[in-house]
CSV table of C-alpha atoms in Angstrom, one decimal:
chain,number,residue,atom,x,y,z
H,1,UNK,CA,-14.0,-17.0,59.0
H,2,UNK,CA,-17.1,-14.8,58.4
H,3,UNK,CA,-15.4,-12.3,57.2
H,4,UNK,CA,-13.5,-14.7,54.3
H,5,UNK,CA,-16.8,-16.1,53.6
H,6,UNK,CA,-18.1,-13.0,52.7
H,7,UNK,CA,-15.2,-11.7,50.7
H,8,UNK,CA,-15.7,-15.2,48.7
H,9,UNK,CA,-19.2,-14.5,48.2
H,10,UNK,CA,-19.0,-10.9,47.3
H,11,UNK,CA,-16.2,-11.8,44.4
H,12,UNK,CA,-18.8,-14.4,43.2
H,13,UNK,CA,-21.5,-12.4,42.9
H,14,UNK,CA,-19.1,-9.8,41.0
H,15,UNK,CA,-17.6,-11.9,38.6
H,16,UNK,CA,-21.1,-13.7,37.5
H,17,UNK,CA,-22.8,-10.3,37.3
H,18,UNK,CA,-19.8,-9.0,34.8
H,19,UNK,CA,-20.3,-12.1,32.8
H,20,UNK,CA,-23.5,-12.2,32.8
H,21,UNK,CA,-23.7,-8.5,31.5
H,22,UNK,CA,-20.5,-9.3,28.9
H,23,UNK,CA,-21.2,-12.9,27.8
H,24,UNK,CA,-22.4,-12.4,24.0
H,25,UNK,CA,-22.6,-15.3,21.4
H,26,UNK,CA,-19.8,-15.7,19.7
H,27,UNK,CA,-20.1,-15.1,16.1
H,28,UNK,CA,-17.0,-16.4,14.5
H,29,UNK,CA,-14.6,-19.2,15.2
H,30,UNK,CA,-12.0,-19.5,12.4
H,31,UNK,CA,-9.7,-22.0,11.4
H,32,UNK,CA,-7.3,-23.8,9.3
H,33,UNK,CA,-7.5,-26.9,8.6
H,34,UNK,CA,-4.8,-29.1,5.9
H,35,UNK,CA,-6.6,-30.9,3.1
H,36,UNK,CA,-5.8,-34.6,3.7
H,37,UNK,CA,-4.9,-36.4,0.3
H,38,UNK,CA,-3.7,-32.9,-1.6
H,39,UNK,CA,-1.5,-33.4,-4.5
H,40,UNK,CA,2.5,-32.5,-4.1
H,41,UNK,CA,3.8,-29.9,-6.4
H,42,UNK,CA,0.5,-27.8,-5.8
H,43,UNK,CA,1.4,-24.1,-6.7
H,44,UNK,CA,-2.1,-22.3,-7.8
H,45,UNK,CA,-6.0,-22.8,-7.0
H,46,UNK,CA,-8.2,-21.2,-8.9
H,47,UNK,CA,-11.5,-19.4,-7.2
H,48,UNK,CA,-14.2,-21.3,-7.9
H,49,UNK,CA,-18.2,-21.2,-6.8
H,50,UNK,CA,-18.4,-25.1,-5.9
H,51,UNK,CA,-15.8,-28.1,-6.5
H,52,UNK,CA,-14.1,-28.9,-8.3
H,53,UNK,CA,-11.8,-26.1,-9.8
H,54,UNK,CA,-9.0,-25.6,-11.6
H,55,UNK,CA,-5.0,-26.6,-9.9
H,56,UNK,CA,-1.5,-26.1,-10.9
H,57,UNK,CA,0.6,-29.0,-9.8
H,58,UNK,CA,4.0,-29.8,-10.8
H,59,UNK,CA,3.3,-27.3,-13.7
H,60,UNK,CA,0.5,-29.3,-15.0
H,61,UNK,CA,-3.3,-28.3,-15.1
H,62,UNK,CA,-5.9,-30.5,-13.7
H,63,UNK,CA,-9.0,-30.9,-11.6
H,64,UNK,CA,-9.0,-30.5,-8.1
H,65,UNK,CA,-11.9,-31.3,-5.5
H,66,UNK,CA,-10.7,-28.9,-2.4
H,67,UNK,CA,-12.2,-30.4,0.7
H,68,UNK,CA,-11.3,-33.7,-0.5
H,69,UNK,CA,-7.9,-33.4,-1.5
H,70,UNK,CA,-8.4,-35.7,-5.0
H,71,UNK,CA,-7.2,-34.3,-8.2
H,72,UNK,CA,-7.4,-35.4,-11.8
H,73,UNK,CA,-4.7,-34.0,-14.2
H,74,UNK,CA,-5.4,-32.9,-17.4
H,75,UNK,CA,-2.6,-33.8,-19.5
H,76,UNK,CA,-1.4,-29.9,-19.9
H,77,UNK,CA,2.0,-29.3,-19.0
H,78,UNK,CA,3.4,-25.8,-18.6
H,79,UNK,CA,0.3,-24.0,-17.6
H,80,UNK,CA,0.6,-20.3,-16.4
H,81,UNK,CA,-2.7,-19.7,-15.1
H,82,UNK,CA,-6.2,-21.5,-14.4
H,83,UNK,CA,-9.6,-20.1,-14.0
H,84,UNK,CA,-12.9,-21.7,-13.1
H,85,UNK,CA,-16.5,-20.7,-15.4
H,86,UNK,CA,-19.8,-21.6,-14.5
H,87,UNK,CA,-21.3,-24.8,-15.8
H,88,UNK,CA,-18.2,-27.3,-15.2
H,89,UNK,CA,-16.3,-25.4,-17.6
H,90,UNK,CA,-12.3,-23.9,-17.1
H,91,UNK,CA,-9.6,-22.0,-18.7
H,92,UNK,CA,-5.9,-22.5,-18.6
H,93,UNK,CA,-3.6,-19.9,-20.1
H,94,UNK,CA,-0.6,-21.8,-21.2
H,95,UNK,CA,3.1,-20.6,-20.4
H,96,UNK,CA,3.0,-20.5,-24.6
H,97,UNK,CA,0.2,-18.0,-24.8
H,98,UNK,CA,-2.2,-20.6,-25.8
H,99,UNK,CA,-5.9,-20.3,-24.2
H,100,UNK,CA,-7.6,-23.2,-23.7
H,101,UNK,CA,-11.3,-24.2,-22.6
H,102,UNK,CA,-11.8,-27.5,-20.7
H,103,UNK,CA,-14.6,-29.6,-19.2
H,104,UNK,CA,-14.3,-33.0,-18.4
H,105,UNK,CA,-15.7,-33.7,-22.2
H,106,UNK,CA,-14.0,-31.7,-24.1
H,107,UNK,CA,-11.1,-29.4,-25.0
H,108,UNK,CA,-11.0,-26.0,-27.3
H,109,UNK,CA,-8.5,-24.0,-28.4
H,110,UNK,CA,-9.6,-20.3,-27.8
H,111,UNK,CA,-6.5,-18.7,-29.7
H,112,UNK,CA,-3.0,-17.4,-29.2
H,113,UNK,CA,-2.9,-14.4,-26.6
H,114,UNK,CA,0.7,-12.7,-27.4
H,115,UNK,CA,3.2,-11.7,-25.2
H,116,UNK,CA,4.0,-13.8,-21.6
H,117,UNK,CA,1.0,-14.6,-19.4
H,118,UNK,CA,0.5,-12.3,-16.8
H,119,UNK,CA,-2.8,-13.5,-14.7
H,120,UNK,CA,-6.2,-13.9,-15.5
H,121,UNK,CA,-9.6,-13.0,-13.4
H,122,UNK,CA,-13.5,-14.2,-14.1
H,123,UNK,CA,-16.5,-11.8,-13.3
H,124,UNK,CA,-19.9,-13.0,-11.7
H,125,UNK,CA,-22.8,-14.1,-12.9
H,126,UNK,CA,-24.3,-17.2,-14.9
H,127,UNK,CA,-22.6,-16.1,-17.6
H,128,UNK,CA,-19.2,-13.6,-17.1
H,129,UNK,CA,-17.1,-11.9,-19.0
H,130,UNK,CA,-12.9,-13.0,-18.5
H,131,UNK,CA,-10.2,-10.7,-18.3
H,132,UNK,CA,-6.5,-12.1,-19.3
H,133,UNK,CA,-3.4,-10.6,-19.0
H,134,UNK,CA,0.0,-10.7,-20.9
H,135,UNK,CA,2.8,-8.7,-21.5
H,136,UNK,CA,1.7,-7.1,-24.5
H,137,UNK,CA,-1.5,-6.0,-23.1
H,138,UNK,CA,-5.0,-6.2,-21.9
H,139,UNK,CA,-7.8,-8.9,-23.0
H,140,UNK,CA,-11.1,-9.1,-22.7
H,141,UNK,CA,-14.3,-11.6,-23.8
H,142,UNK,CA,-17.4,-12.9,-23.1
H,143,UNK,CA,-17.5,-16.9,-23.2
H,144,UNK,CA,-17.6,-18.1,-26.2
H,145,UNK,CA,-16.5,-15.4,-28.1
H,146,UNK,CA,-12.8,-14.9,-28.4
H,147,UNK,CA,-10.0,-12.4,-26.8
H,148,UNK,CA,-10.1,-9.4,-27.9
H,149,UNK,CA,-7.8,-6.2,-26.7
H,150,UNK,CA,-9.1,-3.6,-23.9
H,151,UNK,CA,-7.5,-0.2,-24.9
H,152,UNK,CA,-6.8,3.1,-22.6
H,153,UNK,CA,-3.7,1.3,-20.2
H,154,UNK,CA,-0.9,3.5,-20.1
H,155,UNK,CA,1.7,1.2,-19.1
H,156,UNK,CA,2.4,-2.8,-19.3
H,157,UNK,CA,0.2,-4.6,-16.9
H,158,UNK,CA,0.9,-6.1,-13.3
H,159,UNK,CA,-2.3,-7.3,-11.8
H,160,UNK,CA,-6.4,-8.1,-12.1
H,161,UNK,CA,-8.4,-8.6,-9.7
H,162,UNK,CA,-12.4,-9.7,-10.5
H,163,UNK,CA,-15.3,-7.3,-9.6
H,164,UNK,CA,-17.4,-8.6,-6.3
H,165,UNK,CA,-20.9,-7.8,-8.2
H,166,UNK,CA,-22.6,-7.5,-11.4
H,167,UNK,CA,-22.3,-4.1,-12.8
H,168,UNK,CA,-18.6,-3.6,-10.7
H,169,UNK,CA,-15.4,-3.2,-12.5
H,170,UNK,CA,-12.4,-4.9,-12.7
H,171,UNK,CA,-9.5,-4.0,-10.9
H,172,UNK,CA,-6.5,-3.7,-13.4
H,173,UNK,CA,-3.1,-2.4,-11.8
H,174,UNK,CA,-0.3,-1.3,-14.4
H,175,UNK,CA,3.0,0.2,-14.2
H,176,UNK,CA,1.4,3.5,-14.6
H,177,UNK,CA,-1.5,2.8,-12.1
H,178,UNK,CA,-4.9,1.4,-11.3
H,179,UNK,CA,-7.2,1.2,-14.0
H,180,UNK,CA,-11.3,0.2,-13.9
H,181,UNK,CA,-12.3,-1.9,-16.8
H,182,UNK,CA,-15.9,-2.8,-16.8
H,183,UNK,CA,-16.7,-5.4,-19.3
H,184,UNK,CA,-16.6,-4.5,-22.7
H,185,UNK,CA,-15.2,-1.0,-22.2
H,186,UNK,CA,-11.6,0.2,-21.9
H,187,UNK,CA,-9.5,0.7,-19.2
H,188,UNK,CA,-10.2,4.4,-17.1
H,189,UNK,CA,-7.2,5.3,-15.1
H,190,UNK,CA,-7.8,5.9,-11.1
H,191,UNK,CA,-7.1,9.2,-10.1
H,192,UNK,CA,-4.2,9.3,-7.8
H,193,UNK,CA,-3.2,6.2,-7.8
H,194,UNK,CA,0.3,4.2,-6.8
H,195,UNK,CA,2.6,3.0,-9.0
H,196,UNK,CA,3.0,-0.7,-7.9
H,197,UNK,CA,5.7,-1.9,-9.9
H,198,UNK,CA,6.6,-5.7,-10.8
H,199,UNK,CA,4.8,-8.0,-8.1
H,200,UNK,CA,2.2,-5.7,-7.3
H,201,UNK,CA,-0.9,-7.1,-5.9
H,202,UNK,CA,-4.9,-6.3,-6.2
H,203,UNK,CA,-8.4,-6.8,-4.8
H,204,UNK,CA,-11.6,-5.0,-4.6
H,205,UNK,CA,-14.3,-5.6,-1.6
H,206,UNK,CA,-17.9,-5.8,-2.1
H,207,UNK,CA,-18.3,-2.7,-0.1
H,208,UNK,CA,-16.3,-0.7,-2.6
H,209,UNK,CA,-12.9,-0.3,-1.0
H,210,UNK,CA,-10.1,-1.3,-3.7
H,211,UNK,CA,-6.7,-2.3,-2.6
H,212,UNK,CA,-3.5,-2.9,-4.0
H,213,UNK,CA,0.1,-4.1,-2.2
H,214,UNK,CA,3.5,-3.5,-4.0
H,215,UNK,CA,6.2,-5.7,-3.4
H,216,UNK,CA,7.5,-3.3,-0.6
H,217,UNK,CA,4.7,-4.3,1.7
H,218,UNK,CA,3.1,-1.0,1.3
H,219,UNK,CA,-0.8,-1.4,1.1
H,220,UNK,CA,-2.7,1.2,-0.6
H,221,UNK,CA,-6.7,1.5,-0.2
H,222,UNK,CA,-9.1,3.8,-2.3
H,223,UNK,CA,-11.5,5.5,0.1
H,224,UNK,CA,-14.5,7.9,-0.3
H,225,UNK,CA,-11.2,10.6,0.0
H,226,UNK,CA,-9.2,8.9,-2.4
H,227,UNK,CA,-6.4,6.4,-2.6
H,228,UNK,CA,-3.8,6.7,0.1
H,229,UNK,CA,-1.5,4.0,2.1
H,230,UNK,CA,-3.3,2.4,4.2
H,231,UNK,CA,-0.4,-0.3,5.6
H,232,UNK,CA,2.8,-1.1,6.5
H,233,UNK,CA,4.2,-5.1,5.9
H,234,UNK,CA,7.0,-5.1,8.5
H,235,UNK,CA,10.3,-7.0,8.2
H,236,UNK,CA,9.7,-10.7,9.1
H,237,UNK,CA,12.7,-10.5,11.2
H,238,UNK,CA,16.3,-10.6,11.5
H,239,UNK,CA,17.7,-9.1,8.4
H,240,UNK,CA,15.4,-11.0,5.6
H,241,UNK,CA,13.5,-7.6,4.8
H,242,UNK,CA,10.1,-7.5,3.9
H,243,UNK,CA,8.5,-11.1,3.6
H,244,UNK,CA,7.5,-11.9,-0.2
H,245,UNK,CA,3.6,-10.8,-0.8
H,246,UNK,CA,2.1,-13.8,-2.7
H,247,UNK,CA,-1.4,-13.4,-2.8
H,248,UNK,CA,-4.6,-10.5,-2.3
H,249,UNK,CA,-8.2,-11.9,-2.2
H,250,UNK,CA,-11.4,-10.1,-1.2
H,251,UNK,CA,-14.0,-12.2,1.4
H,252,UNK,CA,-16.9,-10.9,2.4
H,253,UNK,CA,-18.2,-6.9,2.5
H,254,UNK,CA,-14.7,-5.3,4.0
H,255,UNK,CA,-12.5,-8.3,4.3
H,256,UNK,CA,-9.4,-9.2,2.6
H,257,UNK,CA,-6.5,-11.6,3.4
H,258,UNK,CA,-2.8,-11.4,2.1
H,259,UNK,CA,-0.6,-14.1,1.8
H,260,UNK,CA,3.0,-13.9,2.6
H,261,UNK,CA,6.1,-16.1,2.9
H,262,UNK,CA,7.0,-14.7,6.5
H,263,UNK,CA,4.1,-14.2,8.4
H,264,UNK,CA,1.8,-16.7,6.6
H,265,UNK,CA,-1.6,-14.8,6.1
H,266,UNK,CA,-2.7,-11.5,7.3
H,267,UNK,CA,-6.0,-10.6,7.3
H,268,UNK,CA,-7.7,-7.1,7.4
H,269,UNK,CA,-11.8,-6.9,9.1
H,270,UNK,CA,-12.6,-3.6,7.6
H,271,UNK,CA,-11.1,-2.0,4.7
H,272,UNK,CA,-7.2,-2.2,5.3
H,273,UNK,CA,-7.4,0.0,8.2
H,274,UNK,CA,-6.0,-2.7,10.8
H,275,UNK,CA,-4.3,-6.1,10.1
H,276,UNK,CA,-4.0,-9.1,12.2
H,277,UNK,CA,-2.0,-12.3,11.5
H,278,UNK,CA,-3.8,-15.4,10.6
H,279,UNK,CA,-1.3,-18.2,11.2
H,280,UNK,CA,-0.8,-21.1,9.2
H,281,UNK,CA,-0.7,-24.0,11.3
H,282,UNK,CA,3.1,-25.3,11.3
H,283,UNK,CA,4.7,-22.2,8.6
H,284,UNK,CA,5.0,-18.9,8.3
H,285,UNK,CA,4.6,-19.1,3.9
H,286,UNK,CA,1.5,-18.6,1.6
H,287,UNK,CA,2.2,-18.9,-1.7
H,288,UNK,CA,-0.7,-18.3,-3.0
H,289,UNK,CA,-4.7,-17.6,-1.9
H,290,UNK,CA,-7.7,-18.4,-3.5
H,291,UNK,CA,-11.8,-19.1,-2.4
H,292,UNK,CA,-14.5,-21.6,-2.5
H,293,UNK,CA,-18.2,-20.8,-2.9
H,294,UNK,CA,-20.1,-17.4,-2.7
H,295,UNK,CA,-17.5,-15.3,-0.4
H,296,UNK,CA,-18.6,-12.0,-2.0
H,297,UNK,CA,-22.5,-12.6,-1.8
H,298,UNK,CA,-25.1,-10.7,0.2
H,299,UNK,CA,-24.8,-13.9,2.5
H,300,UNK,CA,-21.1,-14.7,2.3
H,301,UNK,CA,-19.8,-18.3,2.9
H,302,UNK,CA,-17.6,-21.0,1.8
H,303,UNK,CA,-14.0,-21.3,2.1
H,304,UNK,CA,-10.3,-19.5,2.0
H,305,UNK,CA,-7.9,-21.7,0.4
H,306,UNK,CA,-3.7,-21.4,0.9
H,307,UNK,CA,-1.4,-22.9,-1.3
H,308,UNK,CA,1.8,-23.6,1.3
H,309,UNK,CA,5.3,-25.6,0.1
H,310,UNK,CA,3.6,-28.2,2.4
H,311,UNK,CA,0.4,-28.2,1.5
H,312,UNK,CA,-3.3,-27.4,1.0
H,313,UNK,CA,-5.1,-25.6,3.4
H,314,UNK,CA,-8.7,-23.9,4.1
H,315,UNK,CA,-9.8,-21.4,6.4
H,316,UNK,CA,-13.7,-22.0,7.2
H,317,UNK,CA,-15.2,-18.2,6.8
H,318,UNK,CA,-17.3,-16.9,9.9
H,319,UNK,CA,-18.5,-13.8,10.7
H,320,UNK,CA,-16.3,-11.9,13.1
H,321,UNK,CA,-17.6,-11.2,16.5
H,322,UNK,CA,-19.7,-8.3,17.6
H,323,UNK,CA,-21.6,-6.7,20.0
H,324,UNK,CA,-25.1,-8.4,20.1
H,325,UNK,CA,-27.7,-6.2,18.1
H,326,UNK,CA,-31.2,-6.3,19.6
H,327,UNK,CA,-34.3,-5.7,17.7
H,328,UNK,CA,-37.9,-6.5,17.6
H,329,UNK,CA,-39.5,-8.1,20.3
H,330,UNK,CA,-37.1,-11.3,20.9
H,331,UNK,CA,-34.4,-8.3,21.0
H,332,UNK,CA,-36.6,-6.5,23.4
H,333,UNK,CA,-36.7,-9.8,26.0
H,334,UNK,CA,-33.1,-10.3,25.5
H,335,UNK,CA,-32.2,-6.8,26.9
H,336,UNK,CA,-34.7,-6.6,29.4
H,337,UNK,CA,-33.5,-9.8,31.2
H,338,UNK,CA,-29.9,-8.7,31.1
H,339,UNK,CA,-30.9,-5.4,32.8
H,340,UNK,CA,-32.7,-7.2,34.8
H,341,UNK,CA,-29.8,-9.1,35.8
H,342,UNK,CA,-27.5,-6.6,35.9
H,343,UNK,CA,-29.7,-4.6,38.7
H,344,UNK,CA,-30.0,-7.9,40.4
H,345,UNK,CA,-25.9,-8.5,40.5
H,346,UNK,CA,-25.7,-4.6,42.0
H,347,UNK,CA,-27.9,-4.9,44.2
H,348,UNK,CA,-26.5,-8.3,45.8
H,349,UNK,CA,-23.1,-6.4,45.9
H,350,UNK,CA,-24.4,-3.5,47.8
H,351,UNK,CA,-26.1,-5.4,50.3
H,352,UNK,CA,-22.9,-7.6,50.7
H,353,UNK,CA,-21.2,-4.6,51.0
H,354,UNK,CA,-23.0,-3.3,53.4
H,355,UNK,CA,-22.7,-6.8,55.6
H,356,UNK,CA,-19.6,-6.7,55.2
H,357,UNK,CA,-19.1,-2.7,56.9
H,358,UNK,CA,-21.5,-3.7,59.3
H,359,UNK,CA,-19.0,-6.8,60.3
H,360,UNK,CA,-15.8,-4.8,60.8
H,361,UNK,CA,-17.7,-1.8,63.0
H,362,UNK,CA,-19.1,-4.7,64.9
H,363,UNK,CA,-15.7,-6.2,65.2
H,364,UNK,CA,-14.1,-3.0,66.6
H,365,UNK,CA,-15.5,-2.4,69.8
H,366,UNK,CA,-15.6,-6.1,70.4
């Protein structure tokens, strides 16, 4: 009987030392939750600091209040692309080539872009410069001037991706490669770069790290060494091949998430370097990605959105756990009392130890 008591006792005192010594605040708790009320027919979300921003549904533009789920068409049918400007204003690129700027007053025609629209990406700042693209090439402008082209591409474009910062470039991928536009320049080719092809996907991370996904699954990343692959998309099972890759969007300083319509949405913490899954509740397909609020600021927040065939969801962003960091002089109490704890647990386990020896020789020459 003693000697189960003690054995009781001396796992206690183990187990609450160890947790006492590994407990840390947990940083981040993530999760997806569906947007009650979203429109059917959803396809594309544009990124967007605050609500509301710019939807696709059923082919139609319109706007669309994310948390909420309520959405307002426009009256735009057969409209390619949608991005979101500062100030209540938008842009939709019609499947015609025609650009338009709306706001819930007004309506402009910006021009004709030629060629089939391609994508379209917004910088930062109170006032950015837009980047459009269509088959025929490369556009450029600063609101409200008009398109105009960005020359140096090499081969017909695939991709854009907006720059985290002020001063960054966009990301521009092309048949021929990655190109770096900054506004108001032309394009300078990456050295080294892949060759993509149709599909290919693009993002670039506020700490610098660019990355780009073909439709293969491979995922490239250019590094302080160059570009090089970086990741594998595996088969989603049975014989379907490599799942479709929908979607690329930068959060935070080395964050990015990929959508794909077999593993839902795989997220990478630092760079590209390691992937993990990040389910969709009830299916395995993101069509498309896109963010609420400042995800790319020195204090990133807000929300990852995921267009799915049933549904809108979002993906509160949290920081990601970590060690605890200690500094100054709360730090300084903080790792004092778990020492002191820690020599207080190892102590009580040696003594009990030590009761415990002094039990069985005891018990021998009983």
């Amino acid at each position: 009987m003693v000697a189960r008591a003690l054995r009781v006792l001396l796992a206690l005192v183990v187990a609450a030392g160890c947790g006492l010594q590994l407990s840390a605040p947990v940083l981040a708790a993530s999760w997806w939750m569906a947007v009650p009320g979203a429109p059917r027919g959803l396809t594309q979300v544009a990124p967007s600091a605050g609500s509301p921003t710019l939807a696709i549904v059923g082919g139609g533009a319109g706007w669309l209040w994310p948390l909420s789920g309520r959405y307002r068409p426009l009256g735009l049918p057969q409209a390619a692309f949608v991005a979101t400007l500062p100030g209540g204003l938008g842009l939709v690129q019609a499947s015609s080539g025609q650009l338009l700027e709306v706001a819930p007053d007004h309506l402009r025609r910006l021009g004709q872009l030629p060629g089939r629209p391609l994508g379209m990406a917004v910088g930062t700042g109170a006032r950015p410069w837009v980047v459009a693209l269509t088959t025929n090439g490369v556009y450029q402008w600063l609101p409200p001037g008009l398109p105009r082209p960005a020359g140096g591409g090499r081969g017909a474009p695939l991709a854009v991706a907006p720059p985290p910062g002020a001063g960054d470039p966009f990301v521009i991928a092309e048949t021929s490669g990655e190109y770096l536009l900054r506004p108001g320049g032309g394009l300078v080719a990456s050295r080294g770069s892949p060759r993509l092809g149709p599909g290919a996907k693009v993002a670039e991370l506020a700490d610098g790290v660019i990355l780009a996904v073909a439709r293969s699954g491979v995922v490239w990343g250019l590094y302080r060494d160059g570009w090089q692959a970086a990741f594998q998309v595996l088969p989603a099972g049975g014989v379907s091949g490599v799942p479709g890759i929908n979607g690329l969007v930068a959060v935070s300083g080395s964050a990015a998430y990929l959508a794909t319509s077999g593993f839902g949405t795989l997220l990478t913490p630092d760079g590209g370097y390691s992937w993990y899954r990040a389910d969709l509740p009830g299916t395995s397909s993101a069509l498309q990605l896109s963010t609420l609020g400042p995800v790319l600021s020195k204090d990133p927040r807000g929300d990852l959105l995921a267009v799915t065939p049933w549904g809108l969801y979002r993906h509160l962003l949290q920081p990601l756990p970590a060690p605890p960091q200690y500094s100054g002089s709360a730090g300084s109490r903080e790792l004092l009392s778990t020492s002191l704890v820690t020599a207080v647990a190892a102590s009580l386990v040696i003594l009990l130890m030590w009761a415990w020896r002094r039990h069985q020789l005891r018990r021998g020459f009983v």
